[in-house]
Short mmCIF file of C-alpha atoms in Angstrom, two decimals:
data_model
loop_
_atom_site.label_atom_id
_atom_site.label_comp_id
_atom_site.label_asym_id
_atom_site.label_seq_id
_atom_site.Cartn_x
_atom_site.Cartn_y
_atom_site.Cartn_z
CA MET Y 14 75.78 88.29 104.68
CA THR Y 15 76.90 84.75 105.40
CA SER Y 16 80.02 83.92 107.39
CA ALA Y 17 81.69 82.75 104.17
CA ASP Y 18 80.93 86.09 102.50
CA SER Y 19 82.31 87.88 105.56
CA VAL Y 20 85.57 85.97 105.32
CA CYS Y 21 85.75 86.72 101.60
CA VAL Y 22 85.23 90.46 102.11
CA LYS Y 23 87.71 90.54 104.98
CA ASN Y 24 90.40 88.95 102.79
CA LYS Y 25 89.49 90.45 99.42
CA ASN Y 26 92.98 91.95 99.03
CA ILE Y 27 94.92 88.88 100.08
CA HIS Y 28 95.85 88.16 96.46
CA TRP Y 29 98.20 91.18 96.53
CA TRP Y 30 100.20 89.35 99.18
CA PHE Y 31 100.68 86.49 96.72
CA VAL Y 32 101.49 88.95 93.91
CA TRP Y 33 104.43 90.22 95.99
CA ILE Y 34 105.58 86.63 96.49
CA ILE Y 35 105.56 86.08 92.71
CA PHE Y 36 107.49 89.31 92.18
CA SER Y 37 110.21 88.30 94.65
CA GLU Y 38 110.42 84.85 93.07
CA LEU Y 39 110.93 86.29 89.60
CA VAL Y 40 113.62 88.69 90.86
CA PHE Y 41 115.44 85.77 92.47
CA LEU Y 42 115.17 83.71 89.28
CA ILE Y 43 116.90 86.46 87.30
CA PHE Y 44 119.58 86.82 89.97
CA PHE Y 45 120.04 83.03 90.08
CA VAL Y 46 120.60 82.79 86.32
CA LYS Y 47 123.12 85.64 86.38
CA TYR Y 48 125.00 84.04 89.28
CA PHE Y 49 125.15 80.70 87.52
CA GLU Y 50 126.35 82.26 84.27
CA SER Y 51 129.17 84.11 86.00
CA SER Y 52 130.39 81.39 88.39
CA GLY Y 53 129.32 78.08 86.87
CA TYR Y 54 127.80 77.08 90.21
CA ALA Y 55 124.39 77.53 91.71
CA MET Y 56 124.05 79.80 94.72
CA PRO Y 57 123.38 78.37 98.20
CA PRO Y 58 121.60 76.25 99.15
CA PHE Y 59 121.92 74.92 95.58
CA PHE Y 60 125.64 74.59 96.14
CA PHE Y 61 126.63 71.24 94.64
CA ALA Y 62 128.08 70.90 91.15
CA PRO Y 63 125.42 71.15 88.42
CA LEU Y 64 126.01 67.50 87.52
CA ASP Y 65 124.53 66.59 90.93
CA THR Y 66 121.07 67.96 90.17
CA PHE Y 67 118.29 65.63 91.42
CA MET Y 68 120.89 63.77 93.48
CA ASP Y 69 118.51 62.66 96.25
CA PHE Y 70 116.08 61.16 93.74
CA TYR Y 71 118.52 59.14 91.65
CA ASN Y 72 120.69 58.10 94.56
CA THR Y 73 117.63 56.80 96.44
CA ASN Y 74 116.38 55.04 93.31
CA TYR Y 75 119.78 53.42 92.85
CA TRP Y 76 119.76 52.03 96.40
CA SER Y 77 116.22 50.77 95.93
CA LEU Y 78 117.76 48.26 93.49
CA ASN Y 79 120.67 47.28 95.74
CA ASP Y 80 121.13 45.77 99.17
CA GLY Y 81 123.12 47.78 101.67
CA ARG Y 82 120.85 50.81 101.73
CA TYR Y 83 121.00 50.83 105.52
CA ASP Y 84 124.37 49.24 106.34
CA ILE Y 85 126.49 50.65 103.47
CA TRP Y 86 124.80 53.91 102.47
CA GLN Y 87 123.43 54.28 106.03
CA SER Y 88 120.20 55.81 104.85
CA ILE Y 89 117.65 57.29 107.24
CA TYR Y 90 114.75 56.89 104.79
CA PRO Y 91 111.83 54.60 105.70
CA ILE Y 92 111.68 51.35 103.75
CA SER Y 93 108.54 52.53 101.92
CA VAL Y 94 110.56 55.22 100.15
CA PHE Y 95 112.71 52.54 98.53
CA ALA Y 96 109.65 50.48 97.61
CA LEU Y 97 108.21 53.51 95.81
CA ALA Y 98 111.59 54.39 94.27
CA GLN Y 99 111.92 50.90 92.82
CA MET Y 100 108.60 51.34 91.01
CA LEU Y 101 109.91 54.55 89.41
CA VAL Y 102 112.96 52.86 87.90
CA PRO Y 103 112.44 51.45 84.37
CA ASP Y 104 113.26 47.76 83.98
CA TYR Y 105 115.94 48.48 81.38
CA CYS Y 106 117.90 50.50 83.96
CA ALA Y 107 117.94 47.84 86.68
CA SER Y 108 121.55 46.80 85.96
CA VAL Y 109 123.26 50.18 86.41
CA VAL Y 110 126.28 50.22 88.73
CA LEU Y 111 126.32 53.91 89.78
CA PRO Y 112 123.62 56.44 90.70
CA ALA Y 113 124.89 58.81 87.99
CA GLU Y 114 124.41 56.07 85.42
CA LEU Y 115 120.82 55.68 86.55
CA ARG Y 116 120.18 59.35 85.86
CA ASP Y 117 121.74 59.00 82.40
CA CYS Y 118 119.68 55.87 81.75
CA SER Y 119 116.37 57.30 82.96
CA PRO Y 120 116.48 61.12 82.81
CA TYR Y 121 112.72 61.46 82.44
CA SER Y 122 111.89 59.57 85.64
CA ILE Y 123 112.26 62.83 87.55
CA ALA Y 124 109.06 63.95 85.83
CA TRP Y 125 107.18 61.92 88.47
CA LEU Y 126 108.40 64.24 91.24
CA PHE Y 127 107.42 67.31 89.20
CA LEU Y 128 103.97 65.78 88.65
CA PHE Y 129 103.59 65.03 92.38
CA TYR Y 130 104.67 68.57 93.22
CA PHE Y 131 102.20 70.06 90.73
CA CYS Y 132 99.36 67.97 92.20
CA ALA Y 133 100.27 68.98 95.75
CA ILE Y 134 100.32 72.69 94.89
CA PHE Y 135 97.00 72.35 93.08
CA VAL Y 136 95.38 70.69 96.10
CA CYS Y 137 96.85 73.27 98.50
CA THR Y 138 95.53 76.08 96.32
CA LYS Y 139 92.05 74.55 96.25
CA LEU Y 140 92.11 74.07 100.02
CA PHE Y 141 93.08 77.68 100.61
CA VAL Y 142 90.55 79.07 98.13
CA LYS Y 143 87.74 76.98 99.61
CA GLN Y 144 88.49 77.73 103.26
CA VAL Y 145 89.11 81.45 102.78
CA GLY Y 146 86.17 81.94 100.45
CA ILE Y 147 87.93 83.40 97.39
CA LYS Y 148 85.56 83.54 94.43
CA TYR Y 149 87.69 84.78 91.54
CA ILE Y 150 89.59 82.46 89.20
CA SER Y 151 92.23 85.15 88.57
CA VAL Y 152 93.05 85.24 92.29
CA GLU Y 153 93.17 81.45 92.36
CA ILE Y 154 95.70 81.45 89.50
CA VAL Y 155 97.87 84.00 91.31
CA ILE Y 156 97.87 81.90 94.47
CA PHE Y 157 98.70 78.75 92.48
CA LEU Y 158 101.65 80.41 90.72
CA ALA Y 159 102.99 81.90 93.95
CA LEU Y 160 102.93 78.51 95.68
CA LEU Y 161 104.30 76.74 92.61
CA MET Y 162 107.44 78.90 92.53
CA GLN Y 163 108.00 79.23 96.29
CA PHE Y 164 111.60 78.73 97.31
CA PRO Y 165 111.39 75.67 99.60
CA GLY Y 166 109.58 73.77 96.85
CA LEU Y 167 112.15 74.72 94.20
CA TYR Y 168 114.93 73.59 96.54
CA ALA Y 169 113.19 70.24 97.10
CA LEU Y 170 112.84 69.81 93.33
CA GLU Y 171 116.49 70.65 92.67
CA ARG Y 172 117.51 68.08 95.27
CA GLY Y 173 114.96 65.63 93.92
CA ASN Y 174 113.95 64.90 97.50
CA TYR Y 175 111.11 62.52 98.26
CA ILE Y 176 109.64 65.03 100.68
CA ILE Y 177 107.66 66.12 97.62
CA VAL Y 178 105.76 62.82 97.76
CA ALA Y 179 105.09 63.29 101.47
CA PHE Y 180 103.93 66.84 100.72
CA MET Y 181 101.42 65.58 98.14
CA LEU Y 182 100.11 62.84 100.44
CA LEU Y 183 99.75 65.33 103.31
CA ALA Y 184 97.79 67.69 101.05
CA PHE Y 185 95.39 64.88 100.10
CA SER Y 186 95.08 63.90 103.76
CA GLN Y 187 94.02 67.42 104.64
CA ALA Y 188 91.65 67.55 101.66
CA PHE Y 189 89.84 64.37 102.78
CA GLY Y 190 89.56 65.65 106.34
CA ALA Y 191 89.30 63.80 109.66
CA ASN Y 192 87.98 60.52 108.26
CA TRP Y 193 89.47 57.14 107.37
CA LYS Y 194 90.70 58.33 103.96
CA GLY Y 195 92.56 61.24 105.55
CA ALA Y 196 94.02 58.85 108.13
CA VAL Y 197 95.31 56.48 105.44
CA PHE Y 198 96.92 59.29 103.45
CA LEU Y 199 98.60 60.54 106.62
CA ALA Y 200 99.96 57.01 107.17
CA LEU Y 201 101.33 57.03 103.63
CA ALA Y 202 103.00 60.41 104.24
CA ILE Y 203 104.59 59.17 107.48
CA ASN Y 204 106.05 56.23 105.59
CA ILE Y 205 107.85 58.68 103.31
CA LYS Y 206 109.08 61.13 105.97
CA GLN Y 207 109.06 59.49 109.39
CA TYR Y 208 109.20 62.73 111.36
CA LEU Y 209 105.62 63.40 110.22
CA ILE Y 210 104.71 60.98 112.98
CA VAL Y 211 104.32 64.13 115.11
CA LEU Y 212 101.01 64.71 113.28
CA TRP Y 213 99.60 61.76 115.21
CA PHE Y 214 99.56 64.16 118.15
CA VAL Y 215 96.69 66.02 116.46
CA PRO Y 216 94.02 63.27 116.54
CA PHE Y 217 95.38 62.08 119.89
CA PHE Y 218 95.09 65.55 121.44
CA LYS Y 219 91.68 66.00 119.80
CA ARG Y 220 90.58 62.62 121.20
CA GLU Y 221 89.85 61.38 117.69
CA TYR Y 222 91.10 57.94 118.62
CA THR Y 223 89.48 56.14 115.69
CA TYR Y 224 91.39 58.35 113.23
CA PHE Y 225 94.60 57.78 115.18
CA LEU Y 226 94.21 53.99 115.28
CA ILE Y 227 93.37 53.76 111.58
CA SER Y 228 96.41 55.83 110.67
CA PHE Y 229 98.65 53.93 113.09
CA PHE Y 230 97.73 50.45 111.85
CA ALA Y 231 97.71 51.58 108.21
CA SER Y 232 101.26 52.89 108.71
CA LEU Y 233 102.39 49.55 110.16
CA LEU Y 234 100.75 47.67 107.31
CA ILE Y 235 102.36 49.86 104.65
CA ASN Y 236 105.73 49.41 106.34
CA GLN Y 237 105.39 45.63 106.48
CA ILE Y 238 104.31 45.37 102.84
CA SER Y 239 107.33 47.44 101.81
CA MET Y 240 109.67 45.18 103.78
CA ILE Y 241 108.20 42.12 102.09
CA VAL Y 242 108.46 43.64 98.63
CA LEU Y 243 112.12 44.61 99.08
CA GLU Y 244 113.05 41.59 101.22
CA ASP Y 245 115.19 43.87 103.37
CA GLY Y 246 116.34 42.48 106.71
CA ASN Y 247 118.39 45.49 107.84
CA TYR Y 248 115.55 47.93 108.39
CA ARG Y 249 116.15 48.04 112.15
CA GLN Y 250 119.46 49.79 111.47
CA ILE Y 251 117.59 52.90 110.36
CA PHE Y 252 117.30 53.98 114.01
CA GLU Y 253 121.07 53.82 114.52
CA ASN Y 254 121.55 55.77 111.29
CA MET Y 255 119.09 58.44 112.42
CA PHE Y 256 120.97 59.02 115.69
CA SER Y 257 124.27 59.16 113.81
CA PHE Y 258 122.87 61.63 111.29
CA SER Y 259 121.41 63.96 113.90
CA GLY Y 260 124.62 63.96 115.91
CA ALA Y 261 127.05 64.91 113.14
CA VAL Y 262 129.11 67.96 114.12
CA ASN Y 263 131.84 68.20 111.46
CA SER Y 264 132.01 70.35 108.34
CA ASP Y 265 128.74 68.73 107.32
CA PHE Y 266 127.04 70.99 109.82
CA PHE Y 267 126.64 73.38 106.88
CA GLN Y 268 124.19 70.84 105.47
CA LYS Y 269 122.07 71.57 108.54
CA VAL Y 270 122.40 75.34 108.71
CA TRP Y 271 122.64 76.80 105.22
CA TYR Y 272 118.89 76.34 104.88
CA THR Y 273 117.70 75.33 108.30
CA THR Y 274 114.40 75.64 110.09
CA SER Y 275 115.92 74.82 113.45
CA LEU Y 276 117.53 77.06 116.04
CA SER Y 277 119.18 73.91 117.35
CA SER Y 278 120.97 73.53 114.02
CA TRP Y 279 121.62 77.25 113.87
CA SER Y 280 123.45 77.11 117.19
CA LYS Y 281 125.81 74.50 115.76
CA ALA Y 282 127.29 77.15 113.51
CA VAL Y 283 128.33 78.98 116.67
CA PHE Y 284 129.72 75.79 118.23
CA TYR Y 285 131.75 75.13 115.08
CA TYR Y 286 133.53 78.46 115.54
CA GLN Y 287 133.80 78.26 119.34
CA ASP Y 288 137.58 78.86 119.26
CA ARG Y 289 137.12 82.13 117.37
CA ILE Y 290 134.13 83.73 119.07
CA PRO Y 291 133.55 85.40 122.44
CA VAL Y 292 132.58 83.10 125.29
CA ILE Y 293 129.37 85.04 125.84
CA LEU Y 294 128.19 84.21 122.30
CA TYR Y 295 128.99 80.54 122.81
CA LEU Y 296 127.02 80.46 126.08
CA THR Y 297 124.14 82.36 124.47
CA ALA Y 298 123.91 79.76 121.71
CA HIS Y 299 123.77 76.99 124.31
CA PHE Y 300 121.05 78.79 126.23
CA LEU Y 301 119.08 79.49 123.06
CA ARG Y 302 119.17 75.86 122.01
CA TRP Y 303 117.76 74.59 125.30
CA PHE Y 304 115.31 77.48 125.51
CA VAL Y 305 113.78 76.51 122.16
CA LEU Y 306 113.47 72.89 123.26
CA PHE Y 307 111.71 74.06 126.43
CA VAL Y 308 109.34 76.33 124.49
CA ALA Y 309 108.43 73.63 121.97
CA ALA Y 310 107.88 70.99 124.67
CA SER Y 311 105.80 73.39 126.79
CA ILE Y 312 103.59 74.38 123.86
CA LEU Y 313 102.97 70.74 122.97
CA PHE Y 314 102.07 69.98 126.57
CA LEU Y 315 99.68 72.94 126.77
CA SER Y 316 98.19 72.07 123.37
CA ALA Y 317 97.39 68.59 124.63
CA ARG Y 318 95.58 70.08 127.63
CA LYS Y 319 93.79 72.80 125.63
CA ALA Y 320 93.33 71.16 122.23
CA HIS Y 321 89.72 72.36 122.02
CA PHE Y 322 91.01 75.91 121.53
CA PHE Y 323 92.51 74.87 118.19
CA THR Y 324 91.03 73.79 114.90
CA TRP Y 325 92.49 70.63 113.35
CA GLU Y 326 94.53 72.75 110.92
CA GLN Y 327 95.87 75.09 113.61
CA LEU Y 328 96.96 72.21 115.83
CA SER Y 329 98.66 70.55 112.85
CA VAL Y 330 100.68 73.72 112.27
CA VAL Y 331 101.64 73.91 115.95
CA VAL Y 332 102.98 70.34 116.11
CA LEU Y 333 104.82 70.69 112.79
CA LEU Y 334 106.43 73.95 113.87
CA SER Y 335 107.42 72.43 117.21
CA MET Y 336 109.21 69.65 115.35
CA MET Y 337 110.90 72.03 112.91
CA VAL Y 338 112.29 74.44 115.49
CA ALA Y 339 113.44 71.85 118.01
CA THR Y 340 115.10 69.13 115.89
CA ASP Y 341 118.03 69.10 113.49
CA SER Y 342 116.97 66.61 110.86
CA PRO Y 343 114.31 68.34 108.70
CA GLY Y 344 115.82 70.26 105.79
CA GLY Y 345 114.73 73.75 104.87
CA TYR Y 346 112.37 72.40 102.26
CA ALA Y 347 110.29 71.00 105.16
CA VAL Y 348 108.51 74.38 105.13
CA ILE Y 349 106.40 73.05 102.23
CA LEU Y 350 104.72 70.71 104.71
CA LEU Y 351 102.96 73.76 106.18
CA LEU Y 352 101.25 74.62 102.88
CA PRO Y 353 98.27 72.24 103.23
CA TYR Y 354 97.38 74.29 106.33
CA LEU Y 355 97.96 77.67 104.69
CA SER Y 356 94.57 79.10 105.57
CA ALA Y 357 95.15 78.35 109.26
CA ILE Y 358 98.45 80.23 109.10
CA LEU Y 359 97.38 83.29 107.10
CA ILE Y 360 93.82 83.83 108.33
CA GLY Y 361 93.04 84.20 112.00
CA SER Y 362 91.70 86.55 114.62
CA TYR Y 363 95.10 87.28 116.11
CA ALA Y 364 98.34 88.65 114.62
CA ASN Y 365 97.05 88.17 111.09
CA LYS Y 366 99.52 90.68 109.66
CA TYR Y 367 102.49 89.12 111.44
CA ARG Y 368 101.55 85.63 110.30
CA ARG Y 369 101.53 86.77 106.70
CA ILE Y 370 104.85 88.56 107.02
CA ILE Y 371 106.51 85.52 108.57
CA MET Y 372 105.07 83.14 105.98
CA PHE Y 373 106.24 85.55 103.28
CA VAL Y 374 109.78 85.37 104.67
CA LEU Y 375 109.65 81.58 104.79
CA LEU Y 376 108.53 81.23 101.16
CA ILE Y 377 110.59 83.84 99.33
CA PRO Y 378 114.30 83.56 98.41
CA LEU Y 379 116.62 85.26 100.91
CA ASP Y 380 119.66 83.12 100.35
CA PHE Y 381 122.53 85.39 99.49
CA VAL Y 382 125.71 84.65 101.41
CA VAL Y 383 126.56 86.96 104.31
CA GLY Y 384 129.19 84.73 105.93
CA PRO Y 385 131.05 83.00 107.27
CA ILE Y 386 132.33 81.55 103.98
CA ILE Y 387 134.27 78.29 103.91
CA GLU Y 388 135.80 76.09 101.23
CA PHE Y 389 135.95 72.33 101.49
CA ASN Y 390 135.74 69.10 99.51
CA GLN Y 391 132.27 67.61 99.52
CA PHE Y 392 131.61 64.03 98.45
CA SER Y 393 128.89 63.76 95.83
CA PHE Y 394 126.57 60.79 96.19
CA LEU Y 395 125.50 61.01 92.57
CA SER Y 396 128.76 61.56 90.69
CA GLN Y 397 130.73 59.52 93.25
CA HIS Y 398 133.63 61.95 93.51
CA TYR Y 399 134.70 64.92 95.62
CA VAL Y 400 133.85 68.41 94.41
CA ASP Y 401 135.32 71.71 95.56
CA VAL Y 402 132.68 73.72 97.38
CA SER Y 403 132.74 77.36 98.36
CA THR Y 404 129.72 78.28 100.42
CA GLY Y 405 128.61 79.99 103.58
CA LEU Y 406 125.70 80.95 105.76
CA THR Y 407 123.03 82.99 104.03
CA PHE Y 408 120.77 85.75 105.25
CA GLY Y 409 117.86 83.31 105.18
CA ALA Y 410 119.80 80.82 107.31
CA TYR Y 411 120.11 83.45 110.04
CA ILE Y 412 116.49 84.62 110.14
CA ARG Y 413 114.30 81.64 109.15
CA PRO Y 414 114.75 79.73 112.44
CA PHE Y 415 113.70 82.81 114.41
CA CYS Y 416 110.73 83.35 112.09
CA LEU Y 417 109.57 79.79 112.69
CA LEU Y 418 109.90 80.22 116.45
CA PHE Y 419 107.85 83.43 116.33
CA MET Y 420 105.28 81.70 114.12
CA LEU Y 421 104.99 78.89 116.68
CA ILE Y 422 104.37 81.37 119.49
CA ILE Y 423 101.80 83.28 117.44
CA MET Y 424 99.97 80.12 116.43
CA SER Y 425 99.88 79.09 120.11
CA TYR Y 426 98.20 82.32 121.13
CA PRO Y 427 94.74 80.72 121.82
CA VAL Y 428 96.31 78.50 124.46
CA LEU Y 429 98.31 81.34 125.99
CA VAL Y 430 95.19 83.52 126.20
CA SER Y 431 93.24 80.68 127.84
CA LEU Y 432 95.94 80.35 130.51
CA ARG Y 433 95.88 84.06 131.24
CA LYS Y 434 92.12 84.06 131.60
CA PHE Y 435 92.25 80.97 133.78
CA SER Y 436 94.81 82.58 136.09
#
């Protein structure tokens, strides 16, 4: 029996894991429809008014046609996002004066994001099937459907967020492997979501300097071409906007915690209620925040020293998880960025069962409100007016950050074992 056959036999029942994901997704879909019919609003994190569907997509496309994307809107998106967005706007819609008008003018443009999402899921499915050694088309279809309907992806689609483009580019980068084509696709992905720059740690730690340099210079070239195309002179302001965005601590903190991946963001919920909670809980949240930063930094340092204990895919997961648990900015839909490395997460010699359970929790819907519930006026970028919002922290918001932290520790097990043996 070959090693591939061995892997296939070992994981012959893995499709039942994906069947349970599909079942949970269908249950949530029924619950979601019932909730919407009774209240007229979508449940968290889909909490904006229904008229704001695809708001990130059409608002970004609108600002791709207008100056002031960095000084008026104060966007944190890389310039390449706006260059791409401009290409997705039909010429007959170039004169619109509001983002909502752009959606009315070009409702079918959103089909591009759905197409990109479909392609990304297809590539991720093929990667998983190939690397795990699954030989049955029926199992492949089950995996594809489970990934297609997973909750972080549906949330990204409802927002119309350009992370879907980065997700697709990252999947192609992984499919091409550690060569110049993979490096270029990684550069393209970084120019859509700049925090993916952490993935440059992987070739650097692995001493694949040619890959790193190709990706680095390709990223600079893509950025410069985008600046020339848009003739935007305010791009430097993006750094000021990023610091302002990450430091917001008003009612908008719910935007960071209702579907967060970060324990740093999660602790802000405690800080927000510091006048109404015990001091010990407030101090615990502070300690937890700095503890997570220490853990993430330590694991990155050890991974750099012991990179040979990891495969390329495993190290990619470690650096992505470190970023997700330690920073505030990535939204909950950032979990989809782990999918190109799904085989590294689900299949391994250590804690295989726990990896699958944690990934299951990250992908399925767990977002029913458990409190605290607040009501406030939220400005809508798309409809350009304030809407009354009633929302609160969900069960998923409480447990996902801890799941990601545990996943990071589990994925770092080869390094931790090497240190124990060395000592």
